[in-house]
Backbone as XML, in Angstrom:
<?xml version="1.0"?>
<chain id="A" units="angstrom">
  <residue number="1" name="UNK">
    <atom name="N" x="-12.443" y="4.091" z="-21.904"/>
    <atom name="CA" x="-12.761" y="4.819" z="-20.695"/>
    <atom name="C" x="-12.424" y="6.326" z="-20.893"/>
  </residue>
  <residue number="2" name="UNK">
    <atom name="N" x="-13.161" y="7.172" z="-20.291"/>
    <atom name="CA" x="-12.900" y="8.599" z="-20.354"/>
    <atom name="C" x="-12.138" y="8.970" z="-19.137"/>
  </residue>
  <residue number="3" name="UNK">
    <atom name="N" x="-10.987" y="9.548" z="-19.312"/>
    <atom name="CA" x="-10.052" y="9.936" z="-18.213"/>
    <atom name="C" x="-10.319" y="11.353" z="-17.802"/>
  </residue>
  <residue number="4" name="UNK">
    <atom name="N" x="-10.291" y="11.627" z="-16.541"/>
    <atom name="CA" x="-10.430" y="12.969" z="-16.001"/>
    <atom name="C" x="-9.089" y="13.699" z="-16.209"/>
  </residue>
  <residue number="5" name="UNK">
    <atom name="N" x="-9.128" y="15.021" z="-16.120"/>
    <atom name="CA" x="-7.842" y="15.792" z="-16.301"/>
    <atom name="C" x="-6.785" y="15.378" z="-15.233"/>
  </residue>
  <residue number="6" name="UNK">
    <atom name="N" x="-7.222" y="15.112" z="-14.032"/>
    <atom name="CA" x="-6.275" y="14.699" z="-12.984"/>
    <atom name="C" x="-5.641" y="13.377" z="-13.314"/>
  </residue>
  <residue number="7" name="UNK">
    <atom name="N" x="-6.446" y="12.390" z="-13.844"/>
    <atom name="CA" x="-5.844" y="11.124" z="-14.214"/>
    <atom name="C" x="-4.871" y="11.271" z="-15.337"/>
  </residue>
  <residue number="8" name="UNK">
    <atom name="N" x="-5.190" y="12.114" z="-16.309"/>
    <atom name="CA" x="-4.306" y="12.323" z="-17.449"/>
    <atom name="C" x="-2.930" y="12.884" z="-16.973"/>
  </residue>
  <residue number="9" name="UNK">
    <atom name="N" x="-3.025" y="13.827" z="-16.037"/>
    <atom name="CA" x="-1.767" y="14.447" z="-15.506"/>
    <atom name="C" x="-0.933" y="13.378" z="-14.771"/>
  </residue>
  <residue number="10" name="UNK">
    <atom name="N" x="-1.556" y="12.563" z="-13.956"/>
    <atom name="CA" x="-0.865" y="11.473" z="-13.249"/>
    <atom name="C" x="-0.279" y="10.434" z="-14.213"/>
  </residue>
  <residue number="11" name="UNK">
    <atom name="N" x="-1.022" y="10.087" z="-15.279"/>
    <atom name="CA" x="-0.481" y="9.154" z="-16.234"/>
    <atom name="C" x="0.664" y="9.737" z="-17.014"/>
  </residue>
  <residue number="12" name="UNK">
    <atom name="N" x="0.645" y="11.017" z="-17.275"/>
    <atom name="CA" x="1.808" y="11.638" z="-17.948"/>
    <atom name="C" x="3.031" y="11.582" z="-17.025"/>
  </residue>
  <residue number="13" name="UNK">
    <atom name="N" x="2.839" y="11.712" z="-15.736"/>
    <atom name="CA" x="3.983" y="11.637" z="-14.820"/>
    <atom name="C" x="4.549" y="10.238" z="-14.750"/>
  </residue>
  <residue number="14" name="UNK">
    <atom name="N" x="3.668" y="9.227" z="-14.912"/>
    <atom name="CA" x="4.113" y="7.851" z="-14.904"/>
    <atom name="C" x="4.773" y="7.315" z="-16.135"/>
  </residue>
  <residue number="15" name="UNK">
    <atom name="N" x="4.553" y="7.979" z="-17.277"/>
    <atom name="CA" x="5.046" y="7.451" z="-18.530"/>
    <atom name="C" x="6.494" y="7.116" z="-18.547"/>
  </residue>
  <residue number="16" name="UNK">
    <atom name="N" x="7.322" y="8.045" z="-18.173"/>
    <atom name="CA" x="8.788" y="7.834" z="-18.198"/>
    <atom name="C" x="9.280" y="6.852" z="-17.114"/>
  </residue>
  <residue number="17" name="UNK">
    <atom name="N" x="8.636" y="6.913" z="-15.987"/>
    <atom name="CA" x="9.065" y="6.040" z="-14.905"/>
    <atom name="C" x="8.737" y="4.584" z="-15.193"/>
  </residue>
  <residue number="18" name="UNK">
    <atom name="N" x="7.553" y="4.304" z="-15.752"/>
    <atom name="CA" x="7.173" y="2.947" z="-16.068"/>
    <atom name="C" x="7.999" y="2.418" z="-17.248"/>
  </residue>
  <residue number="19" name="UNK">
    <atom name="N" x="8.286" y="3.279" z="-18.180"/>
    <atom name="CA" x="9.119" y="2.813" z="-19.351"/>
    <atom name="C" x="10.520" y="2.560" z="-18.914"/>
  </residue>
  <residue number="20" name="UNK">
    <atom name="N" x="11.045" y="3.350" z="-17.962"/>
    <atom name="CA" x="12.450" y="3.140" z="-17.503"/>
    <atom name="C" x="12.522" y="1.837" z="-16.658"/>
  </residue>
  <residue number="21" name="UNK">
    <atom name="N" x="11.491" y="1.553" z="-15.871"/>
    <atom name="CA" x="11.600" y="0.429" z="-14.974"/>
    <atom name="C" x="11.169" y="-0.921" z="-15.628"/>
  </residue>
  <residue number="22" name="UNK">
    <atom name="N" x="10.165" y="-0.870" z="-16.512"/>
    <atom name="CA" x="9.598" y="-2.093" z="-17.071"/>
    <atom name="C" x="9.778" y="-2.214" z="-18.560"/>
  </residue>
  <residue number="23" name="UNK">
    <atom name="N" x="10.004" y="-1.083" z="-19.238"/>
    <atom name="CA" x="10.105" y="-1.106" z="-20.726"/>
    <atom name="C" x="8.747" y="-1.161" z="-21.385"/>
  </residue>
  <residue number="24" name="UNK">
    <atom name="N" x="7.700" y="-0.802" z="-20.664"/>
    <atom name="CA" x="6.327" y="-0.843" z="-21.167"/>
    <atom name="C" x="5.909" y="0.598" z="-21.436"/>
  </residue>
  <residue number="25" name="UNK">
    <atom name="N" x="5.264" y="0.850" z="-22.557"/>
    <atom name="CA" x="4.827" y="2.195" z="-22.850"/>
    <atom name="C" x="3.361" y="2.350" z="-22.358"/>
  </residue>
  <residue number="26" name="UNK">
    <atom name="N" x="3.036" y="3.501" z="-21.852"/>
    <atom name="CA" x="1.647" y="3.768" z="-21.406"/>
    <atom name="C" x="1.004" y="4.530" z="-22.553"/>
  </residue>
  <residue number="27" name="UNK">
    <atom name="N" x="-0.112" y="3.966" z="-23.055"/>
    <atom name="CA" x="-0.908" y="4.648" z="-24.063"/>
    <atom name="C" x="-2.322" y="4.819" z="-23.572"/>
  </residue>
  <residue number="28" name="UNK">
    <atom name="N" x="-2.849" y="6.006" z="-23.626"/>
    <atom name="CA" x="-4.208" y="6.288" z="-23.142"/>
    <atom name="C" x="-5.295" y="5.588" z="-23.995"/>
  </residue>
  <residue number="29" name="UNK">
    <atom name="N" x="-4.965" y="5.180" z="-25.224"/>
    <atom name="CA" x="-5.925" y="4.547" z="-26.095"/>
    <atom name="C" x="-6.080" y="3.062" z="-25.761"/>
  </residue>
  <residue number="30" name="UNK">
    <atom name="N" x="-5.174" y="2.535" z="-24.923"/>
    <atom name="CA" x="-5.241" y="1.133" z="-24.579"/>
    <atom name="C" x="-6.431" y="0.853" z="-23.634"/>
  </residue>
  <residue number="31" name="UNK">
    <atom name="N" x="-7.361" y="-0.070" z="-24.004"/>
    <atom name="CA" x="-8.523" y="-0.312" z="-23.180"/>
    <atom name="C" x="-8.206" y="-1.028" z="-21.861"/>
  </residue>
  <residue number="32" name="UNK">
    <atom name="N" x="-7.071" y="-1.718" z="-21.783"/>
    <atom name="CA" x="-6.704" y="-2.425" z="-20.606"/>
    <atom name="C" x="-5.618" y="-1.717" z="-19.790"/>
  </residue>
  <residue number="33" name="UNK">
    <atom name="N" x="-5.516" y="-0.401" z="-20.011"/>
    <atom name="CA" x="-4.434" y="0.380" z="-19.350"/>
    <atom name="C" x="-4.494" y="0.281" z="-17.854"/>
  </residue>
  <residue number="34" name="UNK">
    <atom name="N" x="-5.652" y="0.414" z="-17.264"/>
    <atom name="CA" x="-5.741" y="0.425" z="-15.805"/>
    <atom name="C" x="-5.394" y="-0.920" z="-15.192"/>
  </residue>
  <residue number="35" name="UNK">
    <atom name="N" x="-5.793" y="-2.013" z="-15.824"/>
    <atom name="CA" x="-5.440" y="-3.364" z="-15.284"/>
    <atom name="C" x="-3.956" y="-3.597" z="-15.358"/>
  </residue>
  <residue number="36" name="UNK">
    <atom name="N" x="-3.351" y="-3.206" z="-16.511"/>
    <atom name="CA" x="-1.909" y="-3.359" z="-16.698"/>
    <atom name="C" x="-1.147" y="-2.458" z="-15.717"/>
  </residue>
  <residue number="37" name="UNK">
    <atom name="N" x="-1.649" y="-1.229" z="-15.525"/>
    <atom name="CA" x="-1.035" y="-0.324" z="-14.603"/>
    <atom name="C" x="-1.115" y="-0.839" z="-13.170"/>
  </residue>
  <residue number="38" name="UNK">
    <atom name="N" x="-2.163" y="-1.492" z="-12.803"/>
    <atom name="CA" x="-2.315" y="-2.094" z="-11.453"/>
    <atom name="C" x="-1.295" y="-3.164" z="-11.214"/>
  </residue>
  <residue number="39" name="UNK">
    <atom name="N" x="-1.092" y="-4.048" z="-12.259"/>
    <atom name="CA" x="-0.059" y="-5.125" z="-12.132"/>
    <atom name="C" x="1.337" y="-4.518" z="-12.009"/>
  </residue>
  <residue number="40" name="UNK">
    <atom name="N" x="1.589" y="-3.452" z="-12.836"/>
    <atom name="CA" x="2.947" y="-2.845" z="-12.755"/>
    <atom name="C" x="3.157" y="-2.113" z="-11.457"/>
  </residue>
  <residue number="41" name="UNK">
    <atom name="N" x="2.093" y="-1.536" z="-10.920"/>
    <atom name="CA" x="2.218" y="-0.841" z="-9.649"/>
    <atom name="C" x="2.528" y="-1.757" z="-8.463"/>
  </residue>
  <residue number="42" name="UNK">
    <atom name="N" x="2.037" y="-2.986" z="-8.527"/>
    <atom name="CA" x="2.340" y="-3.967" z="-7.513"/>
    <atom name="C" x="3.783" y="-4.509" z="-7.607"/>
  </residue>
  <residue number="43" name="UNK">
    <atom name="N" x="4.312" y="-4.552" z="-8.840"/>
    <atom name="CA" x="5.669" y="-5.058" z="-9.002"/>
    <atom name="C" x="6.711" y="-3.998" z="-8.872"/>
  </residue>
  <residue number="44" name="UNK">
    <atom name="N" x="6.312" y="-2.714" z="-8.921"/>
    <atom name="CA" x="7.285" y="-1.606" z="-8.940"/>
    <atom name="C" x="7.985" y="-1.507" z="-7.629"/>
  </residue>
  <residue number="45" name="UNK">
    <atom name="N" x="9.258" y="-1.062" z="-7.676"/>
    <atom name="CA" x="10.092" y="-0.788" z="-6.491"/>
    <atom name="C" x="10.056" y="0.705" z="-6.149"/>
  </residue>
  <residue number="46" name="UNK">
    <atom name="N" x="9.625" y="1.557" z="-7.064"/>
    <atom name="CA" x="9.623" y="2.972" z="-6.857"/>
    <atom name="C" x="8.385" y="3.437" z="-6.041"/>
  </residue>
  <residue number="47" name="UNK">
    <atom name="N" x="8.623" y="4.031" z="-4.898"/>
    <atom name="CA" x="7.460" y="4.455" z="-4.073"/>
    <atom name="C" x="6.589" y="5.472" z="-4.743"/>
  </residue>
  <residue number="48" name="UNK">
    <atom name="N" x="7.190" y="6.366" z="-5.538"/>
    <atom name="CA" x="6.385" y="7.361" z="-6.249"/>
    <atom name="C" x="5.447" y="6.710" z="-7.201"/>
  </residue>
  <residue number="49" name="UNK">
    <atom name="N" x="5.950" y="5.701" z="-7.959"/>
    <atom name="CA" x="5.093" y="4.984" z="-8.918"/>
    <atom name="C" x="3.982" y="4.256" z="-8.203"/>
  </residue>
  <residue number="50" name="UNK">
    <atom name="N" x="4.296" y="3.645" z="-7.117"/>
    <atom name="CA" x="3.262" y="2.902" z="-6.346"/>
    <atom name="C" x="2.182" y="3.860" z="-5.859"/>
  </residue>
  <residue number="51" name="UNK">
    <atom name="N" x="2.628" y="4.969" z="-5.301"/>
    <atom name="CA" x="1.654" y="5.985" z="-4.742"/>
    <atom name="C" x="0.778" y="6.546" z="-5.873"/>
  </residue>
  <residue number="52" name="UNK">
    <atom name="N" x="1.376" y="6.808" z="-7.044"/>
    <atom name="CA" x="0.646" y="7.411" z="-8.166"/>
    <atom name="C" x="-0.362" y="6.381" z="-8.719"/>
  </residue>
  <residue number="53" name="UNK">
    <atom name="N" x="-0.010" y="5.124" z="-8.765"/>
    <atom name="CA" x="-0.910" y="4.104" z="-9.285"/>
    <atom name="C" x="-2.088" y="4.004" z="-8.338"/>
  </residue>
  <residue number="54" name="UNK">
    <atom name="N" x="-1.867" y="3.996" z="-7.019"/>
    <atom name="CA" x="-2.976" y="4.018" z="-6.067"/>
    <atom name="C" x="-3.878" y="5.222" z="-6.258"/>
  </residue>
  <residue number="55" name="UNK">
    <atom name="N" x="-3.337" y="6.406" z="-6.508"/>
    <atom name="CA" x="-4.163" y="7.585" z="-6.712"/>
    <atom name="C" x="-4.947" y="7.461" z="-8.004"/>
  </residue>
  <residue number="56" name="UNK">
    <atom name="N" x="-4.384" y="6.920" z="-9.078"/>
    <atom name="CA" x="-5.124" y="6.772" z="-10.294"/>
    <atom name="C" x="-6.268" y="5.776" z="-10.119"/>
  </residue>
  <residue number="57" name="UNK">
    <atom name="N" x="-6.021" y="4.664" z="-9.468"/>
    <atom name="CA" x="-7.076" y="3.700" z="-9.239"/>
    <atom name="C" x="-8.202" y="4.281" z="-8.369"/>
  </residue>
  <residue number="58" name="UNK">
    <atom name="N" x="-7.858" y="5.145" z="-7.404"/>
    <atom name="CA" x="-8.856" y="5.812" z="-6.586"/>
    <atom name="C" x="-9.698" y="6.748" z="-7.439"/>
  </residue>
  <residue number="59" name="UNK">
    <atom name="N" x="-9.067" y="7.495" z="-8.323"/>
    <atom name="CA" x="-9.814" y="8.404" z="-9.175"/>
    <atom name="C" x="-10.692" y="7.633" z="-10.135"/>
  </residue>
  <residue number="60" name="UNK">
    <atom name="N" x="-10.290" y="6.408" z="-10.550"/>
    <atom name="CA" x="-11.047" y="5.619" z="-11.467"/>
    <atom name="C" x="-12.160" y="4.780" z="-10.687"/>
  </residue>
  <residue number="61" name="UNK">
    <atom name="N" x="-12.160" y="4.893" z="-9.386"/>
    <atom name="CA" x="-13.095" y="4.180" z="-8.508"/>
    <atom name="C" x="-12.914" y="2.641" z="-8.676"/>
  </residue>
  <residue number="62" name="UNK">
    <atom name="N" x="-11.709" y="2.186" z="-8.763"/>
    <atom name="CA" x="-11.398" y="0.811" z="-8.826"/>
    <atom name="C" x="-10.724" y="0.395" z="-7.545"/>
  </residue>
  <residue number="63" name="UNK">
    <atom name="N" x="-11.275" y="-0.647" z="-6.813"/>
    <atom name="CA" x="-10.646" y="-1.019" z="-5.581"/>
    <atom name="C" x="-9.226" y="-1.625" z="-5.854"/>
  </residue>
  <residue number="64" name="UNK">
    <atom name="N" x="-8.231" y="-1.053" z="-5.239"/>
    <atom name="CA" x="-6.857" y="-1.465" z="-5.503"/>
    <atom name="C" x="-6.060" y="-1.311" z="-4.207"/>
  </residue>
  <residue number="65" name="UNK">
    <atom name="N" x="-5.258" y="-2.367" z="-3.860"/>
    <atom name="CA" x="-4.454" y="-2.325" z="-2.685"/>
    <atom name="C" x="-3.094" y="-2.920" z="-3.055"/>
  </residue>
  <residue number="66" name="UNK">
    <atom name="N" x="-2.023" y="-2.284" z="-2.547"/>
    <atom name="CA" x="-0.706" y="-2.857" z="-2.729"/>
    <atom name="C" x="-0.558" y="-4.006" z="-1.767"/>
  </residue>
  <residue number="67" name="UNK">
    <atom name="N" x="0.528" y="-4.800" z="-1.842"/>
    <atom name="CA" x="0.775" y="-5.900" z="-0.881"/>
    <atom name="C" x="0.815" y="-5.382" z="0.522"/>
  </residue>
  <residue number="68" name="UNK">
    <atom name="N" x="0.357" y="-6.204" z="1.442"/>
    <atom name="CA" x="0.438" y="-5.821" z="2.829"/>
    <atom name="C" x="1.828" y="-5.793" z="3.359"/>
  </residue>
  <residue number="69" name="UNK">
    <atom name="N" x="2.054" y="-5.141" z="4.472"/>
    <atom name="CA" x="3.398" y="-5.000" z="5.013"/>
    <atom name="C" x="3.986" y="-6.355" z="5.449"/>
  </residue>
  <residue number="70" name="UNK">
    <atom name="N" x="3.119" y="-7.258" z="5.919"/>
    <atom name="CA" x="3.608" y="-8.609" z="6.358"/>
    <atom name="C" x="4.168" y="-9.385" z="5.230"/>
  </residue>
  <residue number="71" name="UNK">
    <atom name="N" x="3.524" y="-9.339" z="4.050"/>
    <atom name="CA" x="4.043" y="-10.098" z="2.910"/>
    <atom name="C" x="5.315" y="-9.512" z="2.422"/>
  </residue>
  <residue number="72" name="UNK">
    <atom name="N" x="5.449" y="-8.149" z="2.379"/>
    <atom name="CA" x="6.680" y="-7.556" z="1.897"/>
    <atom name="C" x="7.847" y="-7.833" z="2.864"/>
  </residue>
  <residue number="73" name="UNK">
    <atom name="N" x="7.565" y="-7.985" z="4.167"/>
    <atom name="CA" x="8.598" y="-8.301" z="5.145"/>
    <atom name="C" x="9.087" y="-9.743" z="4.913"/>
  </residue>
  <residue number="74" name="UNK">
    <atom name="N" x="8.182" y="-10.622" z="4.570"/>
    <atom name="CA" x="8.581" y="-11.986" z="4.284"/>
    <atom name="C" x="9.425" y="-12.067" z="2.999"/>
  </residue>
  <residue number="75" name="UNK">
    <atom name="N" x="9.074" y="-11.275" z="2.019"/>
    <atom name="CA" x="9.844" y="-11.245" z="0.769"/>
    <atom name="C" x="11.223" y="-10.705" z="1.017"/>
  </residue>
  <residue number="76" name="UNK">
    <atom name="N" x="11.323" y="-9.696" z="1.905"/>
    <atom name="CA" x="12.667" y="-9.146" z="2.188"/>
    <atom name="C" x="13.531" y="-10.177" z="2.892"/>
  </residue>
  <residue number="77" name="UNK">
    <atom name="N" x="12.972" y="-10.959" z="3.763"/>
    <atom name="CA" x="13.724" y="-11.987" z="4.468"/>
    <atom name="C" x="14.273" y="-13.003" z="3.483"/>
  </residue>
  <residue number="78" name="UNK">
    <atom name="N" x="13.470" y="-13.452" z="2.536"/>
    <atom name="CA" x="13.949" y="-14.450" z="1.572"/>
    <atom name="C" x="14.952" y="-13.834" z="0.616"/>
  </residue>
  <residue number="79" name="UNK">
    <atom name="N" x="14.792" y="-12.537" z="0.293"/>
    <atom name="CA" x="15.801" y="-11.883" z="-0.567"/>
    <atom name="C" x="17.115" y="-11.755" z="0.117"/>
  </residue>
  <residue number="80" name="UNK">
    <atom name="N" x="17.117" y="-11.553" z="1.453"/>
    <atom name="CA" x="18.374" y="-11.443" z="2.163"/>
    <atom name="C" x="19.122" y="-12.778" z="2.218"/>
  </residue>
  <residue number="81" name="UNK">
    <atom name="N" x="18.440" y="-13.902" z="2.185"/>
    <atom name="CA" x="19.087" y="-15.174" z="2.236"/>
    <atom name="C" x="19.690" y="-15.553" z="0.866"/>
  </residue>
  <residue number="82" name="UNK">
    <atom name="N" x="19.082" y="-15.054" z="-0.237"/>
    <atom name="CA" x="19.557" y="-15.412" z="-1.529"/>
    <atom name="C" x="20.873" y="-14.820" z="-1.844"/>
  </residue>
  <residue number="83" name="UNK">
    <atom name="N" x="21.755" y="-15.540" z="-2.544"/>
    <atom name="CA" x="23.014" y="-14.961" z="-2.932"/>
    <atom name="C" x="22.814" y="-13.859" z="-3.968"/>
  </residue>
  <residue number="84" name="UNK">
    <atom name="N" x="23.671" y="-12.863" z="-3.888"/>
    <atom name="CA" x="23.555" y="-11.768" z="-4.858"/>
    <atom name="C" x="24.336" y="-12.145" z="-6.097"/>
  </residue>
  <residue number="85" name="UNK">
    <atom name="N" x="23.892" y="-11.624" z="-7.272"/>
    <atom name="CA" x="24.611" y="-11.834" z="-8.500"/>
    <atom name="C" x="25.213" y="-10.525" z="-8.952"/>
  </residue>
  <residue number="86" name="UNK">
    <atom name="N" x="26.504" y="-10.608" z="-9.327"/>
    <atom name="CA" x="27.198" y="-9.453" z="-9.755"/>
    <atom name="C" x="27.736" y="-9.734" z="-11.155"/>
  </residue>
  <residue number="87" name="UNK">
    <atom name="N" x="27.616" y="-8.783" z="-12.074"/>
    <atom name="CA" x="28.174" y="-8.961" z="-13.416"/>
    <atom name="C" x="29.530" y="-8.340" z="-13.438"/>
  </residue>
  <residue number="88" name="UNK">
    <atom name="N" x="30.530" y="-9.176" z="-13.728"/>
    <atom name="CA" x="31.945" y="-8.660" z="-13.821"/>
    <atom name="C" x="32.455" y="-8.980" z="-15.175"/>
  </residue>
  <residue number="89" name="UNK">
    <atom name="N" x="32.711" y="-7.998" z="-15.990"/>
    <atom name="CA" x="33.234" y="-8.138" z="-17.301"/>
    <atom name="C" x="32.398" y="-9.107" z="-18.170"/>
  </residue>
  <residue number="90" name="UNK">
    <atom name="N" x="31.058" y="-8.959" z="-18.018"/>
    <atom name="CA" x="30.173" y="-9.761" z="-18.829"/>
    <atom name="C" x="29.855" y="-11.161" z="-18.279"/>
  </residue>
  <residue number="91" name="UNK">
    <atom name="N" x="30.444" y="-11.547" z="-17.127"/>
    <atom name="CA" x="30.229" y="-12.856" z="-16.567"/>
    <atom name="C" x="29.484" y="-12.660" z="-15.270"/>
  </residue>
  <residue number="92" name="UNK">
    <atom name="N" x="28.397" y="-13.392" z="-15.090"/>
    <atom name="CA" x="27.645" y="-13.260" z="-13.856"/>
    <atom name="C" x="28.264" y="-14.138" z="-12.795"/>
  </residue>
  <residue number="93" name="UNK">
    <atom name="N" x="28.540" y="-13.495" z="-11.666"/>
    <atom name="CA" x="29.164" y="-14.163" z="-10.518"/>
    <atom name="C" x="28.209" y="-14.115" z="-9.329"/>
  </residue>
  <residue number="94" name="UNK">
    <atom name="N" x="27.863" y="-15.248" z="-8.735"/>
    <atom name="CA" x="27.035" y="-15.221" z="-7.532"/>
    <atom name="C" x="27.877" y="-15.159" z="-6.323"/>
  </residue>
  <residue number="95" name="UNK">
    <atom name="N" x="27.510" y="-14.308" z="-5.377"/>
    <atom name="CA" x="28.297" y="-14.069" z="-4.202"/>
    <atom name="C" x="27.400" y="-14.008" z="-3.001"/>
  </residue>
  <residue number="96" name="UNK">
    <atom name="N" x="27.706" y="-14.840" z="-1.956"/>
    <atom name="CA" x="26.958" y="-14.802" z="-0.715"/>
    <atom name="C" x="27.392" y="-13.584" z="0.118"/>
  </residue>
  <residue number="97" name="UNK">
    <atom name="N" x="26.395" y="-12.989" z="0.784"/>
    <atom name="CA" x="26.743" y="-11.817" z="1.610"/>
    <atom name="C" x="27.367" y="-12.230" z="2.941"/>
  </residue>
  <residue number="98" name="UNK">
    <atom name="N" x="27.113" y="-13.484" z="3.321"/>
    <atom name="CA" x="27.642" y="-13.985" z="4.590"/>
    <atom name="C" x="29.143" y="-14.305" z="4.504"/>
  </residue>
  <residue number="99" name="UNK">
    <atom name="N" x="29.646" y="-14.504" z="3.295"/>
    <atom name="CA" x="31.048" y="-14.828" z="3.132"/>
    <atom name="C" x="31.890" y="-13.564" z="3.370"/>
  </residue>
  <residue number="100" name="UNK">
    <atom name="N" x="32.890" y="-13.641" z="4.282"/>
    <atom name="CA" x="33.720" y="-12.446" z="4.512"/>
    <atom name="C" x="34.469" y="-12.040" z="3.272"/>
  </residue>
  <residue number="101" name="UNK">
    <atom name="N" x="34.578" y="-10.739" z="3.075"/>
    <atom name="CA" x="35.298" y="-10.263" z="1.859"/>
    <atom name="C" x="36.796" y="-10.313" z="2.074"/>
  </residue>
  <residue number="102" name="UNK">
    <atom name="N" x="37.484" y="-10.247" z="0.937"/>
    <atom name="CA" x="38.963" y="-10.347" z="1.012"/>
    <atom name="C" x="39.568" y="-9.068" z="1.540"/>
  </residue>
  <residue number="103" name="UNK">
    <atom name="N" x="38.870" y="-7.973" z="1.477"/>
    <atom name="CA" x="39.407" y="-6.689" z="1.983"/>
    <atom name="C" x="39.563" y="-6.755" z="3.499"/>
  </residue>
  <residue number="104" name="UNK">
    <atom name="N" x="38.537" y="-7.387" z="4.205"/>
    <atom name="CA" x="38.670" y="-7.450" z="5.650"/>
    <atom name="C" x="39.787" y="-8.337" z="6.084"/>
  </residue>
  <residue number="105" name="UNK">
    <atom name="N" x="40.053" y="-9.410" z="5.298"/>
    <atom name="CA" x="41.169" y="-10.287" z="5.625"/>
    <atom name="C" x="42.493" y="-9.636" z="5.389"/>
  </residue>
  <residue number="106" name="UNK">
    <atom name="N" x="42.642" y="-8.873" z="4.260"/>
    <atom name="CA" x="43.891" y="-8.249" z="3.997"/>
    <atom name="C" x="44.166" y="-7.040" z="4.915"/>
  </residue>
  <residue number="107" name="UNK">
    <atom name="N" x="43.120" y="-6.440" z="5.490"/>
    <atom name="CA" x="43.388" y="-5.289" z="6.395"/>
    <atom name="C" x="43.927" y="-5.845" z="7.734"/>
  </residue>
  <residue number="108" name="UNK">
    <atom name="N" x="43.590" y="-7.046" z="8.091"/>
    <atom name="CA" x="44.083" y="-7.550" z="9.376"/>
    <atom name="C" x="45.565" y="-7.972" z="9.292"/>
  </residue>
  <residue number="109" name="UNK">
    <atom name="N" x="45.984" y="-8.532" z="8.178"/>
    <atom name="CA" x="47.406" y="-8.935" z="8.029"/>
    <atom name="C" x="47.999" y="-8.082" z="6.946"/>
  </residue>
  <residue number="110" name="UNK">
    <atom name="N" x="49.104" y="-7.346" z="7.272"/>
    <atom name="CA" x="49.713" y="-6.496" z="6.235"/>
    <atom name="C" x="50.377" y="-7.344" z="5.156"/>
  </residue>
  <residue number="111" name="UNK">
    <atom name="N" x="50.095" y="-7.034" z="3.911"/>
    <atom name="CA" x="50.684" y="-7.748" z="2.820"/>
    <atom name="C" x="51.262" y="-6.725" z="1.811"/>
  </residue>
  <residue number="112" name="UNK">
    <atom name="N" x="52.229" y="-7.124" z="1.070"/>
    <atom name="CA" x="52.827" y="-6.295" z="0.066"/>
    <atom name="C" x="51.966" y="-6.451" z="-1.209"/>
  </residue>
  <residue number="113" name="UNK">
    <atom name="N" x="51.488" y="-5.372" z="-1.736"/>
    <atom name="CA" x="50.706" y="-5.450" z="-2.974"/>
    <atom name="C" x="51.622" y="-5.263" z="-4.153"/>
  </residue>
  <residue number="114" name="UNK">
    <atom name="N" x="51.335" y="-6.048" z="-5.174"/>
    <atom name="CA" x="52.091" y="-5.956" z="-6.402"/>
    <atom name="C" x="51.176" y="-5.483" z="-7.516"/>
  </residue>
  <residue number="115" name="UNK">
    <atom name="N" x="51.685" y="-4.487" z="-8.219"/>
    <atom name="CA" x="50.971" y="-3.954" z="-9.339"/>
    <atom name="C" x="51.871" y="-3.989" z="-10.595"/>
  </residue>
  <residue number="116" name="UNK">
    <atom name="N" x="51.201" y="-3.979" z="-11.733"/>
    <atom name="CA" x="51.894" y="-3.946" z="-13.015"/>
    <atom name="C" x="51.915" y="-2.548" z="-13.531"/>
  </residue>
  <residue number="117" name="UNK">
    <atom name="N" x="53.042" y="-2.057" z="-13.989"/>
    <atom name="CA" x="53.090" y="-0.740" z="-14.640"/>
    <atom name="C" x="53.992" y="-0.905" z="-15.840"/>
  </residue>
  <residue number="118" name="UNK">
    <atom name="N" x="53.392" y="-0.692" z="-17.035"/>
    <atom name="CA" x="54.131" y="-0.842" z="-18.294"/>
    <atom name="C" x="54.881" y="-2.158" z="-18.430"/>
  </residue>
  <residue number="119" name="UNK">
    <atom name="N" x="54.194" y="-3.249" z="-17.988"/>
    <atom name="CA" x="54.852" y="-4.563" z="-18.106"/>
    <atom name="C" x="55.809" y="-4.923" z="-17.033"/>
  </residue>
  <residue number="120" name="UNK">
    <atom name="N" x="56.021" y="-4.010" z="-16.062"/>
    <atom name="CA" x="56.964" y="-4.298" z="-14.971"/>
    <atom name="C" x="56.227" y="-4.422" z="-13.681"/>
  </residue>
  <residue number="121" name="UNK">
    <atom name="N" x="56.694" y="-5.273" z="-12.789"/>
    <atom name="CA" x="56.099" y="-5.442" z="-11.489"/>
    <atom name="C" x="56.524" y="-4.340" z="-10.539"/>
  </residue>
  <residue number="122" name="UNK">
    <atom name="N" x="55.607" y="-3.647" z="-9.905"/>
    <atom name="CA" x="55.901" y="-2.578" z="-9.006"/>
    <atom name="C" x="55.393" y="-2.985" z="-7.611"/>
  </residue>
  <residue number="123" name="UNK">
    <atom name="N" x="56.289" y="-3.001" z="-6.598"/>
    <atom name="CA" x="55.922" y="-3.338" z="-5.248"/>
    <atom name="C" x="55.512" y="-2.082" z="-4.472"/>
  </residue>
  <residue number="124" name="UNK">
    <atom name="N" x="54.466" y="-2.164" z="-3.765"/>
    <atom name="CA" x="54.007" y="-0.994" z="-2.967"/>
    <atom name="C" x="53.825" y="-1.422" z="-1.569"/>
  </residue>
</chain>
């Protein structure tokens, strides 16, 4: 496909963003670039990337639409229910957001904190 100068400018802007988010390189010589870019635009979380992909598809005269607002709202609801995973010292720990944290419990009841300093216990 022959790209217009506007499309080349937009693709240049997307190169670093797409590589940072997905690890995929954008090459203008790729014959399936626009179809791959459409799939990445739908999966992207970056609003600038989504907007730029829509503009590129409009310049290429390819019908392209991102997910509707209703579907994304349903996805957000299911994401809120799922437990979050946190990596702590190389170990993945799943944590529910509904479970009260230990900080809120410790702030209600005063406790003596103990810390180690050079192998000795220090009370604070």
